[in-house]
PDB file of C-alpha atoms in Angstrom:
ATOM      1  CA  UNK A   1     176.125 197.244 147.763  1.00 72.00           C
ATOM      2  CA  UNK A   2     177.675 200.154 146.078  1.00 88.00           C
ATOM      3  CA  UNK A   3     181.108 201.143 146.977  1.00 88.00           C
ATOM      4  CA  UNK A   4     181.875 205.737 147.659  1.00 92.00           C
ATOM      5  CA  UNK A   5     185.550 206.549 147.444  1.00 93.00           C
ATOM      6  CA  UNK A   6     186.249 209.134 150.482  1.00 93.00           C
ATOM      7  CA  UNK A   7     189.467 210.765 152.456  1.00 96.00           C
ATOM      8  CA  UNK A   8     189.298 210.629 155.638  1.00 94.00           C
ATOM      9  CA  UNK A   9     191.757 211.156 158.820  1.00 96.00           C
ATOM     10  CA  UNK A  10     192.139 207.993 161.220  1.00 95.00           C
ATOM     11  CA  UNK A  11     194.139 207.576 164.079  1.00 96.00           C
ATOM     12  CA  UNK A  12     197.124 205.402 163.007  1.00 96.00           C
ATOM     13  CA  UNK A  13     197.269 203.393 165.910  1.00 97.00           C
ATOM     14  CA  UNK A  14     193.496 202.349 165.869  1.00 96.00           C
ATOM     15  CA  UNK A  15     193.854 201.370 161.973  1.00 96.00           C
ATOM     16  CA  UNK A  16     197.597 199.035 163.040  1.00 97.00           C
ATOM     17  CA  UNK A  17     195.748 197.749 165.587  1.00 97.00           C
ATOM     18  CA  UNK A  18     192.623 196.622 163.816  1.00 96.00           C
ATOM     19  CA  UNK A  19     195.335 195.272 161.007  1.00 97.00           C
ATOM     20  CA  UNK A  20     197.121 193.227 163.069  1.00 98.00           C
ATOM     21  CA  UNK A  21     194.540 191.857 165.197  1.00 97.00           C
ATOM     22  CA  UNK A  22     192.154 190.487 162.202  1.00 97.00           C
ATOM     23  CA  UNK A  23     195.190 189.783 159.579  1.00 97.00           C
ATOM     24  CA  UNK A  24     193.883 192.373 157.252  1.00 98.00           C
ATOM     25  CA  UNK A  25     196.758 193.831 154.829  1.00 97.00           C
ATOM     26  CA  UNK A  26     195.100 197.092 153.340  1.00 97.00           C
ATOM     27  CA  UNK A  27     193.649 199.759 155.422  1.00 96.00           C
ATOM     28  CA  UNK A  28     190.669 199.993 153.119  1.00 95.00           C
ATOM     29  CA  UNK A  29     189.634 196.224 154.199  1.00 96.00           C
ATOM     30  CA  UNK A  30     190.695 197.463 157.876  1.00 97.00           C
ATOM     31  CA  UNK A  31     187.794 200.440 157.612  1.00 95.00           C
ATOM     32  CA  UNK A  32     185.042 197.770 155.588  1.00 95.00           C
ATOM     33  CA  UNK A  33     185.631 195.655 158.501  1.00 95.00           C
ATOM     34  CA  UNK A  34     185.345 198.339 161.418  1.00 95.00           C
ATOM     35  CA  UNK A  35     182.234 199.827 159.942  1.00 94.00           C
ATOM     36  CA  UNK A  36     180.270 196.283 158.737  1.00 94.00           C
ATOM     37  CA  UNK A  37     181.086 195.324 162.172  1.00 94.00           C
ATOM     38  CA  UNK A  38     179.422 198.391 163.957  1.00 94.00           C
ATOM     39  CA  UNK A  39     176.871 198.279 161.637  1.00 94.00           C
ATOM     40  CA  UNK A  40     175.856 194.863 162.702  1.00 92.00           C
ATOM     41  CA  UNK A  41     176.800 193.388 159.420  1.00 79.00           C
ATOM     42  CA  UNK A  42     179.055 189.925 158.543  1.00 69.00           C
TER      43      UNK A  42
END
């Protein structure tokens, strides 16, 4: 799956929160994880 490099504005609270809760440590994994999981993807 090819990879797009984008800026985008998130809510900082949302991104923390999604970092702490599944022990990610960048906010790039933090966003692959949000969107693969409302994609419906492992």
């Amino acid at each position: 799956m090819a990879r797009v490099r984008t800026n985008i504005e998130i809510e900082d609270r949302y991104l923390q929160a999604i970092m702490d809760r599944f022990s990610v440590r960048t906010k790039t994994e933090a966003v692959d994880l949000a969107l693969r999981h409302l994609a419906g993807r492992p």
